[in-house]
Amino acid sequence: SKPRQLSDGRTIGGVRFGVGALAHLLKNRFYIGEVVYRGAVHRGEHEPIIDSALFAAVQDKLAAQAVARRCRLRGPSALLTAASLMRTAIA
């Protein structure tokens, strides 16, 4: 993020924009005019910034990537890697 200097001389910001922050932005229903309160989704009083179709497409893409990531971590190659690490530790 861009560093900002406050009126009292302190500087805030200037940190890297990480994956977690980006994921939070991409999943935030506020941008489609909705508000989540205590787990329930409500229509907000504000105008949406993006349309629901684009938001749904992004959520589908994120879900597909999450499945691919899980399969990659839990697939046969992950087991082979774990087995080779165990062999190395035993030897």
N, CA, C and O of each residue as an XYZ file, in Angstrom:
364
protein
N       0.839     -1.180      0.000
C       0.000      0.000      0.000
C       0.887      1.247      0.000
O       2.078      1.190      0.306
N       0.292      2.321     -0.338
C       1.032      3.574     -0.415
C       1.268      4.112      1.000
O       0.331      4.192      1.793
N       2.520      4.484      1.323
C       2.769      5.058      2.651
C       2.136      6.451      2.770
O       2.173      7.247      1.831
N       1.557      6.725      3.941
C       0.944      8.029      4.193
C       1.497      8.597      5.491
O       1.708      7.870      6.462
N       1.726      9.889      5.493
C       2.225     10.535      6.702
C       1.070     11.265      7.374
O       0.391     12.084      6.756
N       0.860     10.952      8.651
C      -0.216     11.570      9.413
C       0.198     12.956      9.887
O       1.373     13.318      9.834
N      -0.776     13.722     10.348
C      -0.496     15.088     10.794
C       0.433     15.130     12.000
O       1.117     16.129     12.221
N       0.462     14.039     12.791
C       1.361     14.020     13.947
C       2.763     13.522     13.585
O       3.607     13.350     14.465
N       3.014     13.289     12.287
C       4.347     12.896     11.842
C       4.545     11.401     11.653
O       5.520     10.977     11.031
N       3.626     10.596     12.184
C       3.757      9.140     12.017
C       3.463      8.745     10.573
O       2.683      9.399      9.881
N       4.100      7.664     10.135
C       3.856      7.128      8.803
C       3.145      5.791      8.931
O       3.559      4.927      9.704
N       2.072      5.630      8.169
C       1.365      4.356      8.145
C       1.319      3.863      6.704
O       1.533      4.628      5.764
N       1.039      2.578      6.547
C       0.991      2.004      5.206
C       2.378      1.589      4.759
O       3.268      1.363      5.579
N       2.549      1.493      3.459
C       3.841      1.123      2.917
C       4.149     -0.357      3.046
O       5.310     -0.758      2.976
N       3.113     -1.178      3.236
C       3.321     -2.618      3.341
C       2.842     -3.285      2.056
O       2.027     -2.727      1.321
N       3.356     -4.480      1.797
C       2.979     -5.208      0.588
C       1.511     -5.607      0.646
O       0.974     -5.917      1.709
N       0.889     -5.590     -0.500
C      -0.496     -6.005     -0.653
C      -0.480     -7.502     -0.888
O      -0.137     -7.952     -1.980
N      -0.847     -8.281      0.121
C      -0.701     -9.725      0.061
C      -1.907    -10.448     -0.523
O      -2.923     -9.837     -0.855
N      -1.767    -11.751     -0.638
C      -2.812    -12.607     -1.193
C      -4.069    -12.575     -0.327
O      -5.182    -12.574     -0.852
N      -3.898    -12.548      0.989
C      -5.051    -12.526      1.883
C      -5.896    -11.279      1.706
O      -7.125    -11.353      1.703
N      -5.250    -10.142      1.559
C      -5.980     -8.890      1.359
C      -6.708     -8.899      0.021
O      -7.842     -8.430     -0.080
N      -6.056     -9.432     -0.999
C      -6.689     -9.517     -2.313
C      -7.894    -10.458     -2.275
O      -8.939    -10.148     -2.846
N      -7.756    -11.588     -1.615
C      -8.868    -12.538     -1.493
C     -10.044    -11.888     -0.768
O     -11.197    -12.084     -1.152
N      -9.758    -11.124      0.268
C     -10.816    -10.429      1.007
C     -11.568     -9.470      0.080
O     -12.797     -9.411      0.115
N     -10.845     -8.729     -0.737
C     -11.487     -7.799     -1.663
C     -12.340     -8.534     -2.691
O     -13.461     -8.119     -2.987
N     -11.806     -9.625     -3.233
C     -12.518    -10.345     -4.288
C     -13.771    -11.052     -3.780
O     -14.687    -11.311     -4.560
N     -13.826    -11.367     -2.487
C     -14.983    -12.070     -1.923
C     -15.972    -11.136     -1.221
O     -17.006    -11.592     -0.732
N     -15.672     -9.853     -1.167
C     -16.481     -8.893     -0.430
C     -17.769     -8.561     -1.188
O     -17.724     -7.980     -2.272
N     -18.905     -8.929     -0.619
C     -20.201     -8.732     -1.261
C     -20.628     -7.255     -1.266
O     -21.600     -6.898     -1.932
N     -19.924     -6.416     -0.544
C     -20.232     -4.990     -0.495
C     -20.214     -4.382     -1.896
O     -20.996     -3.479     -2.194
N     -19.320     -4.876     -2.753
C     -19.154     -4.316     -4.093
C     -20.341     -4.591     -5.005
O     -20.490     -3.930     -6.033
N     -21.195     -5.562     -4.646
C     -22.396     -5.818     -5.448
C     -23.646     -5.282     -4.744
O     -24.767     -5.669     -5.076
N     -23.445     -4.400     -3.783
C     -24.566     -3.735     -3.125
C     -25.190     -4.520     -1.994
O     -26.345     -4.287     -1.638
N     -24.434     -5.452     -1.423
C     -24.949     -6.256     -0.322
C     -24.093     -6.070      0.923
O     -22.926     -5.685      0.846
N     -24.700     -6.352      2.070
C     -24.007     -6.257      3.346
C     -24.210     -7.580      4.078
O     -25.322     -8.106      4.118
N     -23.148     -8.113      4.652
C     -23.249     -9.346      5.436
C     -23.201     -8.963      6.911
O     -22.254     -8.323      7.369
N     -24.244     -9.367      7.651
C     -24.313     -9.065      9.075
C     -24.693    -10.337      9.811
O     -25.757    -10.908      9.572
N     -23.824    -10.775     10.704
C     -24.021    -12.001     11.485
C     -24.335    -13.205     10.598
O     -25.185    -14.034     10.921
N     -23.626    -13.275      9.477
C     -23.769    -14.413      8.579
C     -24.914    -14.314      7.589
O     -25.019    -15.144      6.686
N     -25.772    -13.321      7.739
C     -26.902    -13.153      6.819
C     -26.588    -12.042      5.822
O     -26.009    -11.017      6.182
N     -26.976    -12.255      4.563
C     -26.738    -11.271      3.509
C     -27.971    -10.387      3.381
O     -29.092    -10.881      3.261
N     -27.751     -9.064      3.409
C     -28.835     -8.087      3.299
C     -28.550     -7.149      2.139
O     -27.393     -6.886      1.811
N     -29.599     -6.652      1.528
C     -29.466     -5.654      0.478
C     -29.007     -4.361      1.141
O     -29.632     -3.888      2.090
N     -27.908     -3.789      0.637
C     -27.391     -2.550      1.201
C     -28.148     -1.339      0.684
O     -28.901     -1.430     -0.286
N     -27.944     -0.222      1.331
C     -28.563      1.025      0.883
C     -27.718      1.706     -0.180
O     -28.151      2.692     -0.776
N     -26.529      1.200     -0.422
C     -25.608      1.793     -1.386
C     -25.760      1.138     -2.759
O     -26.257      0.018     -2.879
N     -25.326      1.855     -3.783
C     -25.361      1.336     -5.149
C     -24.211      0.353     -5.352
O     -23.116      0.570     -4.834
N     -24.447     -0.727     -6.101
C     -23.353     -1.665     -6.385
C     -22.277     -1.014     -7.252
O     -22.569     -0.167     -8.096
N     -21.043     -1.418     -7.031
C     -19.921     -0.916     -7.825
C     -19.722     -1.800     -9.053
O     -19.377     -1.305    -10.126
N     -19.939     -3.116     -8.899
C     -19.840     -4.045    -10.024
C     -21.153     -4.826    -10.124
O     -21.921     -4.891     -9.165
N     -21.399     -5.416    -11.293
C     -22.642     -6.179    -11.444
C     -22.493     -7.591    -10.885
O     -21.386     -8.108    -10.734
N     -23.626     -8.189    -10.588
C     -23.646     -9.512     -9.956
C     -23.040    -10.592    -10.844
O     -22.438    -11.539    -10.338
N     -23.191    -10.463    -12.165
C     -22.646    -11.469    -13.087
C     -21.120    -11.514    -13.005
O     -20.530    -12.595    -12.996
N     -20.485    -10.352    -12.946
C     -19.025    -10.304    -12.833
C     -18.581    -10.878    -11.493
O     -17.612    -11.634    -11.432
N     -19.281    -10.524    -10.425
C     -18.945    -11.045     -9.100
C     -19.064    -12.565     -9.076
O     -18.195    -13.248     -8.533
N     -20.140    -13.099     -9.665
C     -20.342    -14.553     -9.712
C     -19.243    -15.231    -10.525
O     -18.770    -16.306    -10.155
N     -18.837    -14.609    -11.626
C     -17.767    -15.182    -12.450
C     -16.457    -15.243    -11.673
O     -15.720    -16.224    -11.775
N     -16.166    -14.204    -10.901
C     -14.942    -14.183    -10.084
C     -15.010    -15.261     -9.006
O     -14.016    -15.938     -8.744
N     -16.182    -15.425     -8.377
C     -16.324    -16.450     -7.337
C     -16.147    -17.846     -7.919
O     -15.539    -18.712     -7.290
N     -16.685    -18.068     -9.137
C     -16.507    -19.363     -9.806
C     -15.039    -19.630    -10.092
O     -14.554    -20.744     -9.891
N     -14.334    -18.615    -10.558
C     -12.903    -18.754    -10.863
C     -12.115    -19.048     -9.586
O     -11.236    -19.911     -9.587
N     -12.420    -18.345     -8.510
C     -11.736    -18.588     -7.234
C     -12.001    -20.003     -6.733
O     -11.092    -20.672     -6.240
N     -13.242    -20.457     -6.858
C     -13.594    -21.806     -6.406
C     -12.858    -22.856     -7.228
O     -12.373    -23.844     -6.676
N     -12.769    -22.656     -8.536
C     -12.063    -23.609     -9.398
C     -10.583    -23.660     -9.045
O      -9.982    -24.734     -9.029
N      -9.999    -22.512     -8.764
C      -8.581    -22.477     -8.393
C      -8.360    -23.141     -7.043
O      -7.337    -23.793     -6.835
N      -9.305    -22.984     -6.125
C      -9.163    -23.599     -4.802
C      -9.199    -25.115     -4.923
O      -8.433    -25.806     -4.251
N     -10.082    -25.642     -5.773
C     -10.161    -27.091     -5.979
C      -8.868    -27.597     -6.592
O      -8.333    -28.616     -6.156
N      -8.358    -26.898     -7.599
C      -7.105    -27.307     -8.243
C      -5.956    -27.286     -7.245
O      -5.108    -28.178     -7.256
N      -5.922    -26.277     -6.385
C      -4.858    -26.167     -5.387
C      -4.945    -27.322     -4.393
O      -3.923    -27.904     -4.029
N      -6.174    -27.661     -3.947
C      -6.360    -28.765     -3.014
C      -5.932    -30.083     -3.632
O      -5.277    -30.895     -2.979
N      -6.299    -30.300     -4.891
C      -5.926    -31.546     -5.572
C      -4.414    -31.640     -5.711
O      -3.838    -32.717     -5.555
N      -3.781    -30.533     -6.001
C      -2.331    -30.522     -6.162
C      -1.654    -30.843     -4.835
O      -0.641    -31.542     -4.813
N      -2.197    -30.346     -3.736
C      -1.589    -30.581     -2.429
C      -1.885    -31.972     -1.893
O      -1.095    -32.526     -1.128
N      -3.018    -32.541     -2.290
C      -3.420    -33.834     -1.753
C      -3.273    -34.969     -2.759
O      -3.554    -36.123     -2.436
N      -2.842    -34.657     -3.958
C      -2.744    -35.665     -5.006
C      -1.594    -36.626     -4.779
O      -0.880    -36.527     -3.781
N      -1.412    -37.568     -5.719
C      -0.367    -38.589     -5.594
C       1.034    -38.001     -5.467
O       1.874    -38.547     -4.752
N       1.291    -36.887     -6.158
C       2.633    -36.311     -6.077
C       2.922    -35.796     -4.673
O       4.064    -35.850     -4.215
N       1.889    -35.296     -3.983
C       2.086    -34.838     -2.603
C       2.447    -36.018     -1.710
O       3.284    -35.898     -0.816
N       1.803    -37.166     -1.961
C       2.123    -38.360     -1.175
C       3.541    -38.831     -1.458
O       4.263    -39.234     -0.546
N       3.938    -38.781     -2.728
C       5.296    -39.190     -3.080
C       6.322    -38.275     -2.422
O       7.359    -38.736     -1.945
N       6.032    -36.995     -2.399
C       6.944    -36.045     -1.761
C       7.050    -36.339     -0.272
O       8.148    -36.333      0.285
N       5.920    -36.597      0.378
C       5.935    -36.912      1.807
C       6.707    -38.201      2.060
O       7.469    -38.290      3.022
N       6.513    -39.202      1.199
C       7.222    -40.472      1.362
C       8.720    -40.289      1.183
O       9.510    -40.873      1.924
N       9.116    -39.481      0.201
C      10.550    -39.270     -0.013
C      11.169    -38.498      1.146
O      12.324    -38.735      1.501
N      10.416    -37.580      1.734
C      10.924    -36.852      2.898
C      11.107    -37.793      4.080
O      12.078    -37.682      4.828
N      10.165    -38.720      4.244
C      10.270    -39.676      5.348
C      11.460    -40.609      5.140
O      12.175    -40.927      6.091
N      11.675    -41.051      3.894
C      12.827    -41.912      3.609
C      14.127    -41.190      3.920
O      15.054    -41.774      4.482
N      14.188    -39.908      3.550
C      15.395    -39.122      3.794
C      15.633    -38.968      5.291
O      16.774    -39.032      5.749
N      14.561    -38.765      6.054
C      14.694    -38.584      7.501
C      15.145    -39.873      8.179
O      15.899    -39.834      9.151
N      14.684    -41.017      7.668
C      15.037    -42.308      8.268
C      16.470    -42.686      7.936
O      17.179    -43.237      8.777
N      16.900    -42.393      6.717
C      18.240    -42.802      6.268
C      19.348    -42.024      6.913
O      20.521    -42.266      6.626
